[in-house]
Amino acid sequence: ETFVRLPSKGQMTTSDRFLRARGRRFCGMYREDCGGSRAFTPFKFVQMSDTQLGMEATFVDYDQRAVLGHSRELELVQRAVEEVNRLRPNFVILCGDLVDEMPDLPGASLERRPDMRVREKQLMDFKAAFSMLDDAIPLVCLCGNHDIGNRPNAVSIKDYKETFGDDYFSFWCGGVRCLVLNSQLWKDDTDAKEERIAMEVWLDSELDSSVADAANDGELPRILVFSHIAPFIRDPGERSDYFNLEMEVRQRLLEKMAHKGVVAWFSGHYHRNAGGVFRTDSRELEVVVTAAVGTQIFDSEKPGSEPLGLSGIGGHTCDFSASGFRIVTVEADRIEHHWTTLAELAEWPYLGKRVCECCEAM
């Protein structure tokens, strides 16, 4: 296999930054970039979700949306990039819904046809903001429903891949295997059954490979998973609705992943912080649901509203005191994570230090 190498520091192009996920691997974070070693080294990363430029405008009348635009969300994203540069994690991963305007898919059940001029502007501003990320910090993007559509198909996935790279892939950091998944294929595969089956075959292969590696080393496998939609929001047995995966799909995936070494599953989509733990036999899998870098959602207090569905949306805010990201530290015996707002980050007096030796050379 031929491994693509990154350009020297300061020479990274847009393609180098946003198209690093190719061939189901992430350039610069192959195991081979760590010397082929599976030895564990502590590391830290930043998990973001739902930059979703343009979402705030969807809460106003349609004829006012162009006036509001996405300037406030863009300001939040720009500040987030500044803070990541200051913290200097081993990587930053953005768990879907990069922009708000949907791709224009035939048969899509939307109130109106998406405006491709609006979408292109959102994508352009998104890329401009993240182009300010330090070249030494890998940016890992994954797709959400606003990136490939609520009912994705081969065309929408192809368009995403041409803009941001593969829709599912693996990478390594600190001797830990990380799996990035296209959760929309589990949410609605009506027009993408072949793609969903192909991803599940690939996923099984990755999980089996990790189990085999761990057996050879005499250790238990340790895998991190990332997707846009969480398997559940607070409880593995909760009802199925808009913000989680269907019960049958959820249970099948959680059982499989827990038994094959997945210890944490990070996601977004909910625009609020949540999460819980799935337990089976002697294994535990923590699900971490991370709120938005962009527009945040408030729970509805109306009687009969469903927190797991769209009726549970009671309001929104787009503000430095509410929006933020999650800082995750992976140690030999534990994973620690902390949500922080952009306003809180501005008060931090210190500069973070990168700790994963295998990533220092990138």
GROMACS .gro file of C-alpha atoms in nm:
model
  362
    1GLU     CA    1   0.000   0.000   0.000
    2THR     CA    2   0.124   0.349  -0.085
    3PHE     CA    3   0.098   0.607   0.191
    4VAL     CA    4   0.040   0.972   0.106
    5ARG     CA    5   0.260   1.214   0.297
    6LEU     CA    6   0.165   1.561   0.411
    7PRO     CA    7   0.337   1.875   0.286
    8SER     CA    8   0.581   2.064   0.505
    9LYS     CA    9   0.447   2.298   0.773
   10GLY     CA   10   0.307   2.617   0.623
   11GLN     CA   11   0.252   2.460   0.280
   12MET     CA   12  -0.086   2.294   0.341
   13THR     CA   13  -0.346   2.358   0.072
   14THR     CA   14  -0.724   2.337   0.104
   15SER     CA   15  -0.714   1.985  -0.042
   16ASP     CA   16  -0.442   1.883   0.203
   17ARG     CA   17  -0.653   1.999   0.496
   18PHE     CA   18  -1.002   1.885   0.400
   19LEU     CA   19  -0.936   1.578   0.182
   20ARG     CA   20  -0.711   1.373   0.408
   21ALA     CA   21  -0.964   1.090   0.451
   22ARG     CA   22  -0.898   0.867   0.150
   23GLY     CA   23  -0.907   0.492   0.097
   24ARG     CA   24  -1.081   0.453   0.436
   25ARG     CA   25  -0.770   0.594   0.609
   26PHE     CA   26  -0.673   0.943   0.727
   27CYS     CA   27  -0.350   1.080   0.583
   28GLY     CA   28  -0.090   1.153   0.851
   29MET     CA   29  -0.262   0.935   1.112
   30TYR     CA   30  -0.199   0.585   0.980
   31ARG     CA   31  -0.052   0.333   1.218
   32GLU     CA   32   0.259   0.352   0.999
   33ASP     CA   33   0.295   0.719   1.096
   34CYS     CA   34   0.346   0.596   1.453
   35GLY     CA   35   0.623   0.361   1.338
   36GLY     CA   36   0.373   0.075   1.318
   37SER     CA   37   0.362   0.058   1.698
   38ARG     CA   38   0.050  -0.027   1.895
   39ALA     CA   39   0.211   0.088   2.220
   40PHE     CA   40  -0.018   0.327   2.406
   41THR     CA   41   0.078   0.691   2.460
   42PRO     CA   42  -0.154   0.939   2.635
   43PHE     CA   43  -0.311   1.196   2.406
   44LYS     CA   44  -0.579   1.462   2.399
   45PHE     CA   45  -0.819   1.583   2.134
   46VAL     CA   46  -1.098   1.834   2.086
   47GLN     CA   47  -1.441   1.710   1.983
   48MET     CA   48  -1.666   1.962   1.812
   49SER     CA   49  -2.008   1.915   1.660
   50ASP     CA   50  -2.265   2.105   1.458
   51THR     CA   51  -2.088   2.416   1.339
   52GLN     CA   52  -2.393   2.418   1.109
   53LEU     CA   53  -2.349   2.764   0.961
   54GLY     CA   54  -2.697   2.900   0.888
   55MET     CA   55  -2.899   2.712   1.149
   56GLU     CA   56  -2.977   3.023   1.355
   57ALA     CA   57  -3.153   3.176   1.055
   58THR     CA   58  -3.396   2.882   1.034
   59PHE     CA   59  -3.567   3.008   1.349
   60VAL     CA   60  -3.691   3.324   1.171
   61ASP     CA   61  -3.933   3.370   0.881
   62TYR     CA   62  -3.792   3.255   0.549
   63ASP     CA   63  -3.786   3.605   0.397
   64GLN     CA   64  -3.569   3.723   0.687
   65ARG     CA   65  -3.311   3.447   0.666
   66ALA     CA   66  -3.093   3.618   0.409
   67VAL     CA   67  -3.076   3.923   0.637
   68LEU     CA   68  -2.964   3.721   0.940
   69GLY     CA   69  -2.729   3.492   0.745
   70HIS     CA   70  -2.469   3.301   0.945
   71SER     CA   71  -2.236   3.576   1.066
   72ARG     CA   72  -2.281   3.503   1.438
   73GLU     CA   73  -2.222   3.131   1.391
   74LEU     CA   74  -1.916   3.205   1.181
   75GLU     CA   75  -1.780   3.424   1.460
   76LEU     CA   76  -1.824   3.133   1.703
   77VAL     CA   77  -1.642   2.897   1.468
   78GLN     CA   78  -1.356   3.141   1.419
   79ARG     CA   79  -1.317   3.177   1.796
   80ALA     CA   80  -1.327   2.798   1.835
   81VAL     CA   81  -1.042   2.761   1.585
   82GLU     CA   82  -0.840   3.022   1.775
   83GLU     CA   83  -0.890   2.831   2.100
   84VAL     CA   84  -0.793   2.499   1.943
   85ASN     CA   85  -0.473   2.658   1.814
   86ARG     CA   86  -0.403   2.774   2.168
   87LEU     CA   87  -0.481   2.437   2.329
   88ARG     CA   88  -0.281   2.241   2.068
   89PRO     CA   89  -0.452   1.902   2.091
   90ASN     CA   90  -0.331   1.601   1.894
   91PHE     CA   91  -0.630   1.644   1.663
   92VAL     CA   92  -0.971   1.807   1.640
   93ILE     CA   93  -1.271   1.610   1.518
   94LEU     CA   94  -1.593   1.771   1.397
   95CYS     CA   95  -1.889   1.535   1.435
   96GLY     CA   96  -2.109   1.639   1.145
   97ASP     CA   97  -2.348   1.907   1.022
   98LEU     CA   98  -2.071   2.133   0.900
   99VAL     CA   99  -2.324   2.369   0.739
  100ASP     CA  100  -2.702   2.398   0.761
  101GLU     CA  101  -2.829   2.420   0.402
  102MET     CA  102  -2.910   2.068   0.283
  103PRO     CA  103  -2.791   1.918  -0.044
  104ASP     CA  104  -3.059   1.923  -0.314
  105LEU     CA  105  -3.181   1.563  -0.330
  106PRO     CA  106  -3.471   1.438  -0.544
  107GLY     CA  107  -3.767   1.332  -0.334
  108ALA     CA  108  -3.636   1.498  -0.019
  109SER     CA  109  -3.915   1.571   0.232
  110LEU     CA  110  -3.822   1.934   0.303
  111GLU     CA  111  -4.040   2.243   0.340
  112ARG     CA  112  -3.859   2.403   0.046
  113ARG     CA  113  -3.592   2.326  -0.211
  114PRO     CA  114  -3.244   2.397  -0.075
  115ASP     CA  115  -3.072   2.707  -0.210
  116MET     CA  116  -2.739   2.594  -0.354
  117ARG     CA  117  -2.602   2.948  -0.357
  118VAL     CA  118  -2.660   2.966   0.018
  119ARG     CA  119  -2.501   2.624   0.067
  120GLU     CA  120  -2.193   2.719  -0.136
  121LYS     CA  121  -2.149   3.038   0.067
  122GLN     CA  122  -2.178   2.843   0.392
  123LEU     CA  123  -1.923   2.586   0.272
  124MET     CA  124  -1.685   2.858   0.156
  125ASP     CA  125  -1.698   3.036   0.492
  126PHE     CA  126  -1.662   2.707   0.681
  127LYS     CA  127  -1.346   2.622   0.489
  128ALA     CA  128  -1.206   2.972   0.529
  129ALA     CA  129  -1.254   2.955   0.907
  130PHE     CA  130  -1.090   2.614   0.946
  131SER     CA  131  -0.809   2.709   0.709
  132MET     CA  132  -0.684   2.916   1.003
  133LEU     CA  133  -0.628   2.597   1.204
  134ASP     CA  134  -0.260   2.533   1.271
  135ASP     CA  135  -0.118   2.296   1.007
  136ALA     CA  136   0.019   2.072   1.284
  137ILE     CA  137  -0.331   1.996   1.417
  138PRO     CA  138  -0.519   1.743   1.201
  139LEU     CA  139  -0.881   1.834   1.126
  140VAL     CA  140  -1.102   1.524   1.109
  141CYS     CA  141  -1.447   1.590   0.958
  142LEU     CA  142  -1.739   1.349   0.940
  143CYS     CA  143  -2.079   1.380   0.777
  144GLY     CA  144  -2.416   1.457   0.931
  145ASN     CA  145  -2.763   1.469   0.782
  146HIS     CA  146  -2.717   1.831   0.672
  147ASP     CA  147  -2.404   1.728   0.482
  148ILE     CA  148  -2.542   1.432   0.284
  149GLY     CA  149  -2.919   1.467   0.330
  150ASN     CA  150  -3.176   1.307   0.559
  151ARG     CA  151  -3.213   1.029   0.302
  152PRO     CA  152  -2.865   1.007   0.147
  153ASN     CA  153  -2.789   0.844  -0.185
  154ALA     CA  154  -2.481   0.761  -0.390
  155VAL     CA  155  -2.476   1.108  -0.544
  156SER     CA  156  -2.495   1.303  -0.216
  157ILE     CA  157  -2.228   1.082  -0.061
  158LYS     CA  158  -2.006   1.125  -0.368
  159ASP     CA  159  -2.047   1.503  -0.348
  160TYR     CA  160  -1.950   1.500   0.019
  161LYS     CA  161  -1.645   1.282  -0.049
  162GLU     CA  162  -1.527   1.521  -0.320
  163THR     CA  163  -1.546   1.808  -0.070
  164PHE     CA  164  -1.441   1.652   0.261
  165GLY     CA  165  -1.306   1.304   0.190
  166ASP     CA  166  -1.441   0.963   0.285
  167ASP     CA  167  -1.770   0.934   0.473
  168TYR     CA  168  -1.629   0.658   0.696
  169PHE     CA  169  -1.270   0.565   0.776
  170SER     CA  170  -1.024   0.483   1.054
  171PHE     CA  171  -0.720   0.654   1.201
  172TRP     CA  172  -0.475   0.601   1.486
  173CYS     CA  173  -0.349   0.819   1.770
  174GLY     CA  174  -0.140   0.713   2.068
  175GLY     CA  175  -0.176   0.347   1.973
  176VAL     CA  176  -0.558   0.368   1.982
  177ARG     CA  177  -0.773   0.282   1.681
  178CYS     CA  178  -1.043   0.541   1.603
  179LEU     CA  179  -1.340   0.467   1.376
  180VAL     CA  180  -1.536   0.740   1.199
  181LEU     CA  181  -1.884   0.631   1.085
  182ASN     CA  182  -2.160   0.759   0.856
  183SER     CA  183  -2.455   0.731   1.096
  184GLN     CA  184  -2.706   0.860   0.840
  185LEU     CA  185  -2.677   0.526   0.658
  186TRP     CA  186  -2.831   0.367   0.969
  187LYS     CA  187  -3.091   0.641   1.009
  188ASP     CA  188  -3.233   0.606   0.657
  189ASP     CA  189  -3.078   0.377   0.395
  190THR     CA  190  -3.380   0.386   0.161
  191ASP     CA  191  -3.163   0.508  -0.128
  192ALA     CA  192  -2.828   0.382   0.001
  193LYS     CA  193  -2.862   0.018   0.104
  194GLU     CA  194  -2.548  -0.088  -0.081
  195GLU     CA  195  -2.351   0.188   0.087
  196ARG     CA  196  -2.483   0.090   0.430
  197ILE     CA  197  -2.397  -0.277   0.377
  198ALA     CA  198  -2.047  -0.186   0.254
  199MET     CA  199  -1.988   0.026   0.566
  200GLU     CA  200  -2.100  -0.255   0.795
  201VAL     CA  201  -1.868  -0.503   0.621
  202TRP     CA  202  -1.582  -0.255   0.663
  203LEU     CA  203  -1.676  -0.193   1.028
  204ASP     CA  204  -1.675  -0.566   1.106
  205SER     CA  205  -1.332  -0.596   0.946
  206GLU     CA  206  -1.194  -0.307   1.153
  207LEU     CA  207  -1.336  -0.447   1.477
  208ASP     CA  208  -1.208  -0.798   1.405
  209SER     CA  209  -0.865  -0.661   1.318
  210SER     CA  210  -0.851  -0.476   1.648
  211VAL     CA  211  -0.950  -0.789   1.842
  212ALA     CA  212  -0.679  -0.990   1.663
  213ASP     CA  213  -0.415  -0.723   1.731
  214ALA     CA  214  -0.505  -0.712   2.098
  215ALA     CA  215  -0.496  -1.092   2.127
  216ASN     CA  216  -0.146  -1.096   1.979
  217ASP     CA  217  -0.039  -0.839   2.237
  218GLY     CA  218  -0.215  -1.017   2.522
  219GLU     CA  219  -0.435  -0.714   2.587
  220LEU     CA  220  -0.797  -0.607   2.552
  221PRO     CA  221  -0.877  -0.395   2.245
  222ARG     CA  222  -0.947  -0.025   2.301
  223ILE     CA  223  -1.138   0.159   2.029
  224LEU     CA  224  -1.298   0.503   2.001
  225VAL     CA  225  -1.595   0.561   1.769
  226PHE     CA  226  -1.721   0.889   1.622
  227SER     CA  227  -2.048   0.962   1.441
  228HIS     CA  228  -2.300   1.242   1.398
  229ILE     CA  229  -2.608   1.069   1.542
  230ALA     CA  230  -2.570   0.900   1.879
  231PRO     CA  231  -2.706   0.548   1.931
  232PHE     CA  232  -2.899   0.689   2.229
  233ILE     CA  233  -2.923   1.025   2.407
  234ARG     CA  234  -2.943   0.925   2.773
  235ASP     CA  235  -3.050   0.563   2.807
  236PRO     CA  236  -2.983   0.258   2.586
  237GLY     CA  237  -3.348   0.155   2.622
  238GLU     CA  238  -3.507   0.491   2.537
  239ARG     CA  239  -3.766   0.519   2.259
  240SER     CA  240  -3.654   0.579   1.902
  241ASP     CA  241  -3.696   0.931   1.762
  242TYR     CA  242  -3.527   1.198   1.551
  243PHE     CA  243  -3.216   1.244   1.763
  244ASN     CA  244  -3.114   0.878   1.815
  245LEU     CA  245  -3.086   0.555   1.617
  246GLU     CA  246  -3.368   0.305   1.585
  247MET     CA  247  -3.383   0.055   1.872
  248GLU     CA  248  -3.300  -0.254   1.664
  249VAL     CA  249  -3.003  -0.086   1.496
  250ARG     CA  250  -2.887   0.067   1.824
  251GLN     CA  251  -2.890  -0.257   2.021
  252ARG     CA  252  -2.715  -0.453   1.747
  253LEU     CA  253  -2.437  -0.197   1.715
  254LEU     CA  254  -2.388  -0.145   2.088
  255GLU     CA  255  -2.367  -0.519   2.158
  256LYS     CA  256  -2.118  -0.574   1.876
  257MET     CA  257  -1.900  -0.276   1.959
  258ALA     CA  258  -1.890  -0.335   2.333
  259HIS     CA  259  -1.787  -0.698   2.286
  260LYS     CA  260  -1.515  -0.604   2.038
  261GLY     CA  261  -1.346  -0.334   2.238
  262VAL     CA  262  -1.520  -0.001   2.176
  263VAL     CA  263  -1.498   0.193   2.502
  264ALA     CA  264  -1.642   0.531   2.397
  265TRP     CA  265  -1.872   0.657   2.120
  266PHE     CA  266  -1.865   1.036   2.059
  267SER     CA  267  -2.141   1.212   1.866
  268GLY     CA  268  -2.336   1.535   1.819
  269HIS     CA  269  -2.666   1.613   1.637
  270TYR     CA  270  -2.856   1.691   1.959
  271HIS     CA  271  -2.723   2.049   2.003
  272ARG     CA  272  -2.722   1.979   2.377
  273ASN     CA  273  -2.491   1.781   2.604
  274ALA     CA  274  -2.607   1.435   2.704
  275GLY     CA  275  -2.488   1.075   2.718
  276GLY     CA  276  -2.496   0.753   2.913
  277VAL     CA  277  -2.340   0.409   2.948
  278PHE     CA  278  -2.427   0.081   2.776
  279ARG     CA  279  -2.339  -0.225   2.985
  280THR     CA  280  -2.321  -0.586   2.875
  281ASP     CA  281  -2.157  -0.869   3.069
  282SER     CA  282  -1.841  -0.715   3.214
  283ARG     CA  283  -1.801  -0.450   2.944
  284GLU     CA  284  -1.904  -0.086   2.934
  285LEU     CA  285  -1.936   0.153   2.641
  286GLU     CA  286  -1.980   0.522   2.717
  287VAL     CA  287  -2.188   0.731   2.475
  288VAL     CA  288  -2.093   1.100   2.476
  289VAL     CA  289  -2.331   1.347   2.311
  290THR     CA  290  -2.166   1.685   2.257
  291ALA     CA  291  -2.345   2.018   2.214
  292ALA     CA  292  -2.284   2.258   1.927
  293VAL     CA  293  -2.006   2.493   1.832
  294GLY     CA  294  -2.281   2.688   1.655
  295THR     CA  295  -2.645   2.733   1.754
  296GLN     CA  296  -2.752   2.563   2.078
  297ILE     CA  297  -3.099   2.423   2.145
  298PHE     CA  298  -3.305   2.455   2.465
  299ASP     CA  299  -3.545   2.185   2.585
  300SER     CA  300  -3.913   2.262   2.540
  301GLU     CA  301  -4.124   2.296   2.853
  302LYS     CA  302  -4.453   2.244   2.667
  303PRO     CA  303  -4.665   1.954   2.794
  304GLY     CA  304  -4.638   1.654   2.565
  305SER     CA  305  -4.314   1.762   2.397
  306GLU     CA  306  -4.066   1.482   2.329
  307PRO     CA  307  -3.702   1.557   2.428
  308LEU     CA  308  -3.577   1.294   2.182
  309GLY     CA  309  -3.769   1.447   1.892
  310LEU     CA  310  -3.811   1.777   1.714
  311SER     CA  311  -4.108   1.868   1.935
  312GLY     CA  312  -3.862   1.886   2.224
  313ILE     CA  313  -3.693   2.196   2.079
  314GLY     CA  314  -3.802   2.488   2.295
  315GLY     CA  315  -3.570   2.761   2.177
  316HIS     CA  316  -3.216   2.842   2.071
  317THR     CA  317  -2.919   3.063   2.139
  318CYS     CA  318  -2.606   3.154   1.947
  319ASP     CA  319  -2.364   3.295   2.200
  320PHE     CA  320  -2.009   3.259   2.337
  321SER     CA  321  -2.151   3.175   2.680
  322ALA     CA  322  -2.343   2.873   2.548
  323SER     CA  323  -2.152   2.738   2.246
  324GLY     CA  324  -1.827   2.548   2.280
  325PHE     CA  325  -1.659   2.210   2.246
  326ARG     CA  326  -1.539   1.907   2.441
  327ILE     CA  327  -1.179   1.848   2.549
  328VAL     CA  328  -1.095   1.478   2.577
  329THR     CA  329  -0.789   1.325   2.744
  330VAL     CA  330  -0.711   0.958   2.685
  331GLU     CA  331  -0.499   0.800   2.958
  332ALA     CA  332  -0.386   0.441   2.999
  333ASP     CA  333  -0.660   0.358   3.249
  334ARG     CA  334  -0.935   0.610   3.171
  335ILE     CA  335  -1.088   0.863   2.933
  336GLU     CA  336  -1.167   1.204   3.076
  337HIS     CA  337  -1.374   1.465   2.896
  338HIS     CA  338  -1.497   1.814   2.976
  339TRP     CA  339  -1.739   2.042   2.791
  340THR     CA  340  -1.638   2.406   2.796
  341THR     CA  341  -1.795   2.715   2.644
  342LEU     CA  342  -1.600   2.958   2.431
  343ALA     CA  343  -1.649   3.223   2.700
  344GLU     CA  344  -1.496   2.994   2.962
  345LEU     CA  345  -1.203   2.912   2.734
  346ALA     CA  346  -1.122   3.281   2.701
  347GLU     CA  347  -1.050   3.285   3.076
  348TRP     CA  348  -0.797   3.000   3.060
  349PRO     CA  349  -0.453   3.155   3.119
  350TYR     CA  350  -0.232   2.870   2.997
  351LEU     CA  351  -0.132   2.717   2.667
  352GLY     CA  352  -0.202   2.346   2.630
  353LYS     CA  353   0.079   2.105   2.542
  354ARG     CA  354   0.056   1.819   2.298
  355VAL     CA  355   0.149   1.487   2.454
  356CYS     CA  356   0.134   1.222   2.180
  357GLU     CA  357   0.487   1.169   2.051
  358CYS     CA  358   0.371   0.988   1.737
  359CYS     CA  359   0.188   1.299   1.618
  360GLU     CA  360   0.463   1.552   1.691
  361ALA     CA  361   0.641   1.489   1.361
  362MET     CA  362   0.339   1.573   1.148
   0.00000   0.00000   0.00000
